[in-house]
Coordinates of C-alpha atoms and ligand atoms in Angstrom, one line a residue:
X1 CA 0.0 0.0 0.0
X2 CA 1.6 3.8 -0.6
X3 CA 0.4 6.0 1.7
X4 CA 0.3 9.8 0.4
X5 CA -0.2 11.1 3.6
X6 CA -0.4 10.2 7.0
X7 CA -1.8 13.0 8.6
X8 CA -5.7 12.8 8.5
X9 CA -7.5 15.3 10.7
X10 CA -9.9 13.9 12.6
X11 CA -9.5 10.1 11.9
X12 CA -10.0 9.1 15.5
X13 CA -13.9 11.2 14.8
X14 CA -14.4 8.4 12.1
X15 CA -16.3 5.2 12.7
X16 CA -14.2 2.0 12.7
X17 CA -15.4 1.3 8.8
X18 CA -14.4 4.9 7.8
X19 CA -10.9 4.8 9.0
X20 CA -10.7 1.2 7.5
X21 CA -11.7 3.2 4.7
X22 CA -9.7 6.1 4.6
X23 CA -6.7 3.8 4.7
X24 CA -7.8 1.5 2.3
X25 CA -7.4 -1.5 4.7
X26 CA -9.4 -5.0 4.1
X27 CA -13.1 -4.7 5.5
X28 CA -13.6 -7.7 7.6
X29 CA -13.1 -7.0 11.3
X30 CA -10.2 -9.0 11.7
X31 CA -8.0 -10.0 8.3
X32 CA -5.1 -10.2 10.5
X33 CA -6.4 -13.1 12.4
X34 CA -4.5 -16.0 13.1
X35 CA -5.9 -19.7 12.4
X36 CA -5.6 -22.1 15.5
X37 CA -3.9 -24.2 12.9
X38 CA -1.0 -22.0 12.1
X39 CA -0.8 -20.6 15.8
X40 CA -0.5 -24.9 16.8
X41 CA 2.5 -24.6 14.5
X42 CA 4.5 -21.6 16.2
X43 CA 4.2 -22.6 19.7
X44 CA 4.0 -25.6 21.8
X45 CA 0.6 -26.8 23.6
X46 CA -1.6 -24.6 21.9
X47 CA -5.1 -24.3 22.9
X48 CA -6.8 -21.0 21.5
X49 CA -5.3 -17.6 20.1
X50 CA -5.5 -14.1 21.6
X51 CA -6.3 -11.0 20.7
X52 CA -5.1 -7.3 21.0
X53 CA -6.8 -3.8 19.7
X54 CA -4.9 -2.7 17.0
X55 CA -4.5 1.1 16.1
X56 CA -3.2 3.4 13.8
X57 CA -0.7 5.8 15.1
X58 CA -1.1 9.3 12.1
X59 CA 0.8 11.7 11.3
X60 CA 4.1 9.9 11.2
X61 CA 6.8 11.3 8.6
X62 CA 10.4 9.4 9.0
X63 CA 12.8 11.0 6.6
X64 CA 10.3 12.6 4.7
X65 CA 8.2 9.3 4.4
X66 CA 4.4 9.9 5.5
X67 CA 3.9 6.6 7.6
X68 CA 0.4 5.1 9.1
X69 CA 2.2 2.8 12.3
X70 CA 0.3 0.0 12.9
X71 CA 0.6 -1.1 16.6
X72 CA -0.8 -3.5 19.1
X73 CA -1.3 -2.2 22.7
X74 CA -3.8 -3.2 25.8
X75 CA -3.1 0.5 27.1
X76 CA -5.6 3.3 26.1
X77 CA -3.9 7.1 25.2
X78 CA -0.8 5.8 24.0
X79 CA -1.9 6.0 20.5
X80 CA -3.6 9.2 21.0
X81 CA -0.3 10.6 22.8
X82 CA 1.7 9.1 19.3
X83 CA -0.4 11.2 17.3
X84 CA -0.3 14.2 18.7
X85 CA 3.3 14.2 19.4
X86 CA 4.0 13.4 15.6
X87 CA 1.5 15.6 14.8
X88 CA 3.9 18.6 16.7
X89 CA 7.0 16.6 15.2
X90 CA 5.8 16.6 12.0
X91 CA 4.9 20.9 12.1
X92 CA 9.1 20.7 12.2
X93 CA 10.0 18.9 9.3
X94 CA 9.2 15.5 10.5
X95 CA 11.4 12.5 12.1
X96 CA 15.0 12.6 10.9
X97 CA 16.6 8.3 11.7
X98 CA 19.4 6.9 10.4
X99 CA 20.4 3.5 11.7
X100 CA 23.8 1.0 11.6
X101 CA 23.9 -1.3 9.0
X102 CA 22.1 -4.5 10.5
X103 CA 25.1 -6.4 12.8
X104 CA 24.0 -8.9 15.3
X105 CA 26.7 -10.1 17.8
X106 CA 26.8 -14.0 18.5
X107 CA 28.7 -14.6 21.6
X108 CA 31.2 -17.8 22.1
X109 CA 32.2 -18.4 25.6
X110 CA 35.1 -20.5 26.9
X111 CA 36.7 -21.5 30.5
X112 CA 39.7 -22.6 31.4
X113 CA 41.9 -20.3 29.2
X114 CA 44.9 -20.1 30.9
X115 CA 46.7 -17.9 29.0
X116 CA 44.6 -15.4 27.7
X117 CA 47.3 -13.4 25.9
X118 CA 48.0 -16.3 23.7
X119 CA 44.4 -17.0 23.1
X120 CA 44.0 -13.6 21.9
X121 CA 46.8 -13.5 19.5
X122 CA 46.1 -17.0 18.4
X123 CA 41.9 -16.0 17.1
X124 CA 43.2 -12.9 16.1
X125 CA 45.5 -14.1 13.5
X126 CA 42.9 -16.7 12.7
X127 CA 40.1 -14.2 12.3
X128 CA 40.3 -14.6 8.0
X129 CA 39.5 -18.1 8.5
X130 CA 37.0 -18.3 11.1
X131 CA 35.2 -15.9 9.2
X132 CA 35.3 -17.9 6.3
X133 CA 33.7 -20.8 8.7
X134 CA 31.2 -18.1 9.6
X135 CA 30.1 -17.4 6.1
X136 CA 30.0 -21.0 5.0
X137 CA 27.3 -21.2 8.1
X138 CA 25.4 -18.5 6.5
X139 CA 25.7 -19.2 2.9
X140 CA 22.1 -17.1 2.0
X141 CA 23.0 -14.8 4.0
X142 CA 26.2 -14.1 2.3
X143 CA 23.8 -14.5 -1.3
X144 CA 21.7 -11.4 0.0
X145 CA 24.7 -9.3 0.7
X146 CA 25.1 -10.1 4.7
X147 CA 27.6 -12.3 6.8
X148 CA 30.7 -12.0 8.6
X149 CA 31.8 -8.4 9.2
X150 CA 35.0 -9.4 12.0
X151 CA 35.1 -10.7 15.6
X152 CA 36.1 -8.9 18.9
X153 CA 38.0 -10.5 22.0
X154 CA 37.1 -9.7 25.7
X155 CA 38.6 -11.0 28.8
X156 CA 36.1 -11.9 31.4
X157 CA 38.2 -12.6 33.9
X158 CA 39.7 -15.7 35.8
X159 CA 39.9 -18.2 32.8
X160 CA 36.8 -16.4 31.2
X161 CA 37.0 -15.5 27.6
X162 CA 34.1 -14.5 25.1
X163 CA 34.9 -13.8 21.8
X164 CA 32.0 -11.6 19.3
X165 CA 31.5 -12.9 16.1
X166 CA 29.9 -9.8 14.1
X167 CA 27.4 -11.1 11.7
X168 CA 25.4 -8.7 8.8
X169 CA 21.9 -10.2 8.9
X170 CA 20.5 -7.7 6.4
X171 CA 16.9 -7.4 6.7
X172 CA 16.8 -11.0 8.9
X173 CA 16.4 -10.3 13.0
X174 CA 19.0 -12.6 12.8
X175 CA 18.7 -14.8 16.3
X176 CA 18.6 -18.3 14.5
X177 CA 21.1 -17.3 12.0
X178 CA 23.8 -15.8 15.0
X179 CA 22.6 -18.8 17.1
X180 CA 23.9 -21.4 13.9
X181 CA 26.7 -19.9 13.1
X182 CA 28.0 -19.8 17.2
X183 CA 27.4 -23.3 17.2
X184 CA 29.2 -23.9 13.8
X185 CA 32.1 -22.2 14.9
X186 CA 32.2 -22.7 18.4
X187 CA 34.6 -25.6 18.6
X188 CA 37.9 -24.3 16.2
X189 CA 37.6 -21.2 18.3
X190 CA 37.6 -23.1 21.7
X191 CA 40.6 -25.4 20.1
X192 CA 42.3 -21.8 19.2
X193 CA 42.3 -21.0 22.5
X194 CA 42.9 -24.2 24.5
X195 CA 40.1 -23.8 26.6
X196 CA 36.9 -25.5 27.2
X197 CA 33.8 -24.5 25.1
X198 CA 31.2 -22.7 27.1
X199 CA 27.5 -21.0 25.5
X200 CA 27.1 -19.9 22.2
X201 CA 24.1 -17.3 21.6
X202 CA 23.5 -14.0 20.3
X203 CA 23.8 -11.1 22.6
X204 CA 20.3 -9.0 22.8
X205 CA 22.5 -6.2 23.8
X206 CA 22.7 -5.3 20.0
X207 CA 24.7 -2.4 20.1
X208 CA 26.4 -2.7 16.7
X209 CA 23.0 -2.6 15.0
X210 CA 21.5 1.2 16.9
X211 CA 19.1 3.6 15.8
X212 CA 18.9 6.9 16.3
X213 CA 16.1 9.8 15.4
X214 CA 15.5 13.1 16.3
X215 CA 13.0 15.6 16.2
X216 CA 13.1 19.4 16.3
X217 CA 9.9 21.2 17.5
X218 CA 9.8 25.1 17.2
X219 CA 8.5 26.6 20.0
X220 CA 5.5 27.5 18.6
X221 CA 4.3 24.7 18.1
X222 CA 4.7 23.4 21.1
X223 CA 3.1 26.6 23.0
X224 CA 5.9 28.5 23.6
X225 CA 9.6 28.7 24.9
X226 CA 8.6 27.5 28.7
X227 CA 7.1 24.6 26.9
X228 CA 10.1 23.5 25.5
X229 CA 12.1 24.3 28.6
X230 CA 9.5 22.6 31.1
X231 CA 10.5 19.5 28.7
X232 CA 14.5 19.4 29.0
X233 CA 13.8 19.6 32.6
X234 CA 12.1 16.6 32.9
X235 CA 14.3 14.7 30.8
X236 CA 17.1 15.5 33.2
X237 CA 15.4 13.9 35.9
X238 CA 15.6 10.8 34.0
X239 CA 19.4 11.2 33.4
X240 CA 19.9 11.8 36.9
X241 CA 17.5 9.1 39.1
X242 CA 17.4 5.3 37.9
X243 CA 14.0 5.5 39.5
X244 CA 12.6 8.3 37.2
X245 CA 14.7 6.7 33.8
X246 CA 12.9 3.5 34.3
X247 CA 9.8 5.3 33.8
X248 CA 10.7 7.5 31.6
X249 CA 11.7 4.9 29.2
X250 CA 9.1 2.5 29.8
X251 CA 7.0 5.4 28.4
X252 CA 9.1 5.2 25.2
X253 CA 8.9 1.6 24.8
X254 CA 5.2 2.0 25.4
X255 CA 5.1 3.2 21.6
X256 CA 8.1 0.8 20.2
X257 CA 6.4 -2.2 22.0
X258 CA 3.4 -1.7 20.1
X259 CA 4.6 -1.2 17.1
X260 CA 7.1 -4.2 17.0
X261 CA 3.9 -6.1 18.7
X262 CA 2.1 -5.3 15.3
X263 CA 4.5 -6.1 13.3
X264 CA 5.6 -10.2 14.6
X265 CA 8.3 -8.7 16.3
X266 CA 11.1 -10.6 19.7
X267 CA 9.9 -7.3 21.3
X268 CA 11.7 -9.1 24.7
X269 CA 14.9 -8.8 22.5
X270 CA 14.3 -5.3 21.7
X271 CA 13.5 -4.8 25.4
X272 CA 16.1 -6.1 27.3
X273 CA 18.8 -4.4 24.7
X274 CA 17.2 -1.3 25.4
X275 CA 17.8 -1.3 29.0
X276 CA 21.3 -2.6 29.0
X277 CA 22.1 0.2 26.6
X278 CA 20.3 2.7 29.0
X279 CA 22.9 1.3 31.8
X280 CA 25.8 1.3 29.6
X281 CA 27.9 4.0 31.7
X282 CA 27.1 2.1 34.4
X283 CA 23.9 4.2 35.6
X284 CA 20.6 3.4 34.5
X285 CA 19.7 6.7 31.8
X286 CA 17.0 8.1 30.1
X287 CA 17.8 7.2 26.5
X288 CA 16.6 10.3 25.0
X289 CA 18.0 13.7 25.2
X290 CA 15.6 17.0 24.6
X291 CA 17.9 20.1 24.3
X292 CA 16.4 23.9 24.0
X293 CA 18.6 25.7 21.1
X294 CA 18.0 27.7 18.3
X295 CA 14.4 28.4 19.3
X296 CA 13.4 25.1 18.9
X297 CA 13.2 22.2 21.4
X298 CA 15.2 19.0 19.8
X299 CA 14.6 15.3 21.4
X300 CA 16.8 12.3 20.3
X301 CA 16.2 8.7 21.4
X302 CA 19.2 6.1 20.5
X303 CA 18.9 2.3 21.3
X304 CA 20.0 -1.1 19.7
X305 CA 17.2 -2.5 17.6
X306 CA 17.2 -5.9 16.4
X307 CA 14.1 -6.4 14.1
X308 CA 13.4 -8.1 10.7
X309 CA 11.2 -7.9 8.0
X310 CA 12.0 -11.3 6.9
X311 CA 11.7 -14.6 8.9
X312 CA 10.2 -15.6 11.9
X313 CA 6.2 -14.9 12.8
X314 CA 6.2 -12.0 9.4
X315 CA 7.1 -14.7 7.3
X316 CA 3.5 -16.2 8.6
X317 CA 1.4 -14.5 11.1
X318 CA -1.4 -12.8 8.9
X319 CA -1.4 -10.1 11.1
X320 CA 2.0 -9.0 10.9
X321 CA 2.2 -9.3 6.7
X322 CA -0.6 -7.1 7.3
X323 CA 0.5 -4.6 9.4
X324 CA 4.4 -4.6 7.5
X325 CA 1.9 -4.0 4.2
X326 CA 0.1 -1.0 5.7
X327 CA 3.6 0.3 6.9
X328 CA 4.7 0.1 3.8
X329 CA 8.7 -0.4 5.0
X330 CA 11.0 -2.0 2.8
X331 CA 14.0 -3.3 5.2
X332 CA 14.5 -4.0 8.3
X333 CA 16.0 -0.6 9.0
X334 CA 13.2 1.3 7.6
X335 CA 11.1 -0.5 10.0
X336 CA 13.6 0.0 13.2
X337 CA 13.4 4.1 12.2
X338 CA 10.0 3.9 12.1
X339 CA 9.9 2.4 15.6
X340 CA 11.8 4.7 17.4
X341 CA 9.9 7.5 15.9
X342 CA 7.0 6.3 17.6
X343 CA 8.9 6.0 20.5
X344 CA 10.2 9.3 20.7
X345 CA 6.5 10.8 20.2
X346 CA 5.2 9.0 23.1
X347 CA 8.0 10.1 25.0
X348 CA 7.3 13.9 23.9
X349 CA 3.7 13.3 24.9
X350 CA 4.6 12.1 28.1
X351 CA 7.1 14.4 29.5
X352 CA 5.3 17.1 28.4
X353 CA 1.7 16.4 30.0
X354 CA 4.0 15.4 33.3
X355 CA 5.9 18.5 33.4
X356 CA 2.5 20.6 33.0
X357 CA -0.8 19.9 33.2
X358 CA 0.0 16.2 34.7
X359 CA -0.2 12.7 32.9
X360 CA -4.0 12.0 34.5
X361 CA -5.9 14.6 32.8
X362 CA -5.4 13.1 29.2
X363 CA -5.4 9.3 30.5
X364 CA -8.4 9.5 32.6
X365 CA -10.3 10.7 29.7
X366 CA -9.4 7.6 27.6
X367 CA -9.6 5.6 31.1
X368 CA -12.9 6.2 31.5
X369 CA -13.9 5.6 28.2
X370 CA -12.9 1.9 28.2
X371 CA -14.3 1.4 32.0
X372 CA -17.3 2.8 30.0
X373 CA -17.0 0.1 27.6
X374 CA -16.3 -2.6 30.1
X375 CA -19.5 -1.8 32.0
X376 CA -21.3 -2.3 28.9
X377 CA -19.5 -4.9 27.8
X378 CA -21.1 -6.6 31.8
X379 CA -24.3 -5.8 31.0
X380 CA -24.8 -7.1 27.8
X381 CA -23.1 -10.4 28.7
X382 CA -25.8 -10.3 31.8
X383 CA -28.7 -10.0 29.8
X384 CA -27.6 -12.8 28.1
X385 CA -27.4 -14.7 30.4
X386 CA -23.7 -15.4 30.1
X387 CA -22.7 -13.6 33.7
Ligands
LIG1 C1 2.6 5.3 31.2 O1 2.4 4.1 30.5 C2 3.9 5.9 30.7 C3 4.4 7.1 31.5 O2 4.5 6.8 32.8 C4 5.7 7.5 30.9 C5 6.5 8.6 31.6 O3 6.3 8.7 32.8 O4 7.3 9.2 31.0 C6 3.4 8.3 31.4

């Protein structure tokens, strides 16, 4: 689907056919929905399948790419706070992203080196070789333009060595590729270093494949200069206080999450690299920064993102062909951009109700709405006798 635009004043006014409408997306209430038999063949024990609102998050532009996000979330305002932050994003020029090129980490460990100097110099003059080994493990990868892109030695400690095996994976998340070629591997690089083979798995702390987008709001837009600065306060609170970061960046995952949800994402992946990249200096961080300069306000959000547009549940959940469709992405980059765009709005939303009228005026008002419908929901079910 090509979207022209993505900003549609007053879609959320529209009825659920009209939106479905607007966007030219399928009729039926649920084309997304996955068959018991296909859901029996992802997971183990299977008895039923389960279901989650999806919305459309408007006025998203990502390098001047109009975007309607698709995302999957239980929580009520976050796609209303999405919006309306993109909405102000978009009045500057839009979401600027750029990402590294798509490098997973496998991780092989060994014990029992005893001398670690040697071990080092003995991989590292082997590297041409094992990465040959690691290509020949990956063989389509290679074909699409991925694979081996060099190792890195680190010295745990006491015996403990781990070496990195860097690993392209293109558009691929890339777990079950990393995860094969550790395994592949594993042994010539244990024999290299005389030591005993220990785990080989990808790291979810991804930090060779980060993306990065920022936004630039002029204070106009946002209501004026105090705005702005009412906002860079509150994101120093989350660089300073682990407590306050925590939240603070649980309120951008809110809008990652439910994108990557959507779209037949590991969101858990995505999830625990984002906190271990928040700790990275060794203090749990906000992982955006909003800066006043220029008379503009300017947010940035950075975080390793490990998502694919190929494999796993978007090579057959209907659902999330259907929502990478609507995105209309093209790589797995595109689609990591788009994320954190959406995670930077909700985090300009948030930050900027907290630091002035307060978070509870805007949620209560969606709050109530689905207490509303949960009430109804009791009664109908009572006069049906189902209660
Ligand atoms: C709630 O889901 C998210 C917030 O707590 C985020 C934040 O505090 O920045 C509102």
């Amino acid at each position: 689907m090509t979207v022209m635009t993505s900003r549609i004043p007053g879609f959320h006014n529209l009825e659920i056919p009209e939106r479905r409408e607007r966007i030219e997306v399928a009729t039926e209430d649920n084309p997304g929905r996955l068959p018991i038999e296909l859901a029996n063949q992802m997971i183990e024990n299977v008895v039923g399948t389960y279901e989650l609102p999806l919305g459309v998050v408007t006025n998203v532009r990502v390098n001047g790419v109009d975007r309607l996000v698709p995302v999957a979330v239980e929580e009520p305002s976050i796609v209303a706070a999405a919006s309306f932050a993109s909405k102000m994003v978009r009045a500057g020029g839009g979401f600027r992203a750029w990402a590294d090129d798509p490098v997973m980490i496998a991780q092989v460990f060994l014990e029992d080196v005893a001398d670690v100097d040697a071990a080092r110099t003995a991989i590292e003059a082997t590297a041409d070789d094992i990465g040959a080994g690691v290509d020949r493990a990956c063989a389509g990868l290679v074909a699409r333009g991925g694979g081996w892109r060099g190792l890195e030695f680190r010295d745990l400690g006491d015996g403990l060595v781990v070496v990195h095996l860097l690993v392209d994976c293109r558009d691929a998340m890339g777990a079950n590729i990393v995860n094969t070629i550790a395994e592949a591997v594993g042994e010539r690089i244990a024999e290299l270093a005389q030591g005993h083979l220990g785990m080989r798995i990808l790291s979810n702390l991804a930090d060779k494949r980060r993306v990065c987008v920022e936004a630039t709001i002029p204070f106009e837009v946002l209501g004026g200069e105090a705005i702005a600065r009412r906002i860079e306060a509150g994101d120093r609170f989350a660089h300073r206080d682990p407590y306050r970061a925590t939240t603070h960046n649980k309120g951008i995952m809110n809008g990652i999450d439910a994108v990557l949800v959507a779209c037949g994402q590991d969101w858990r992946g995505v999830e625990a690299g984002a906190h271990a990249y928040a700790a990275r200096d060794g203090q749990y961080r906000s992982l955006t920064t909003w800066t006043v300069r220029d008379g503009a306000l300017h947010g940035r959000l950075e975080l390793p993102m490990a998502v694919g547009t190929v494999g796993g549940a978007t090579r057959i959940h209907p659902g999330a062909k259907r929502s990478l469709a609507m995105l209309g992405v093209e790589s797995a980059t595109e689609l990591a951009m788009v994320a954190a765009a959406v995670g930077l709005a909700n985090n300009l939303s948030a930050v900027k109700a907290l630091m002035t009228v307060g978070i509870q005026e805007g949620h209560m008002r969606l709050h109530e709405r689905s207490v509303r419908a949960a009430a109804a929901a009791r009664e109908a079910a009572l006069e049906g006798g189902l209660a």
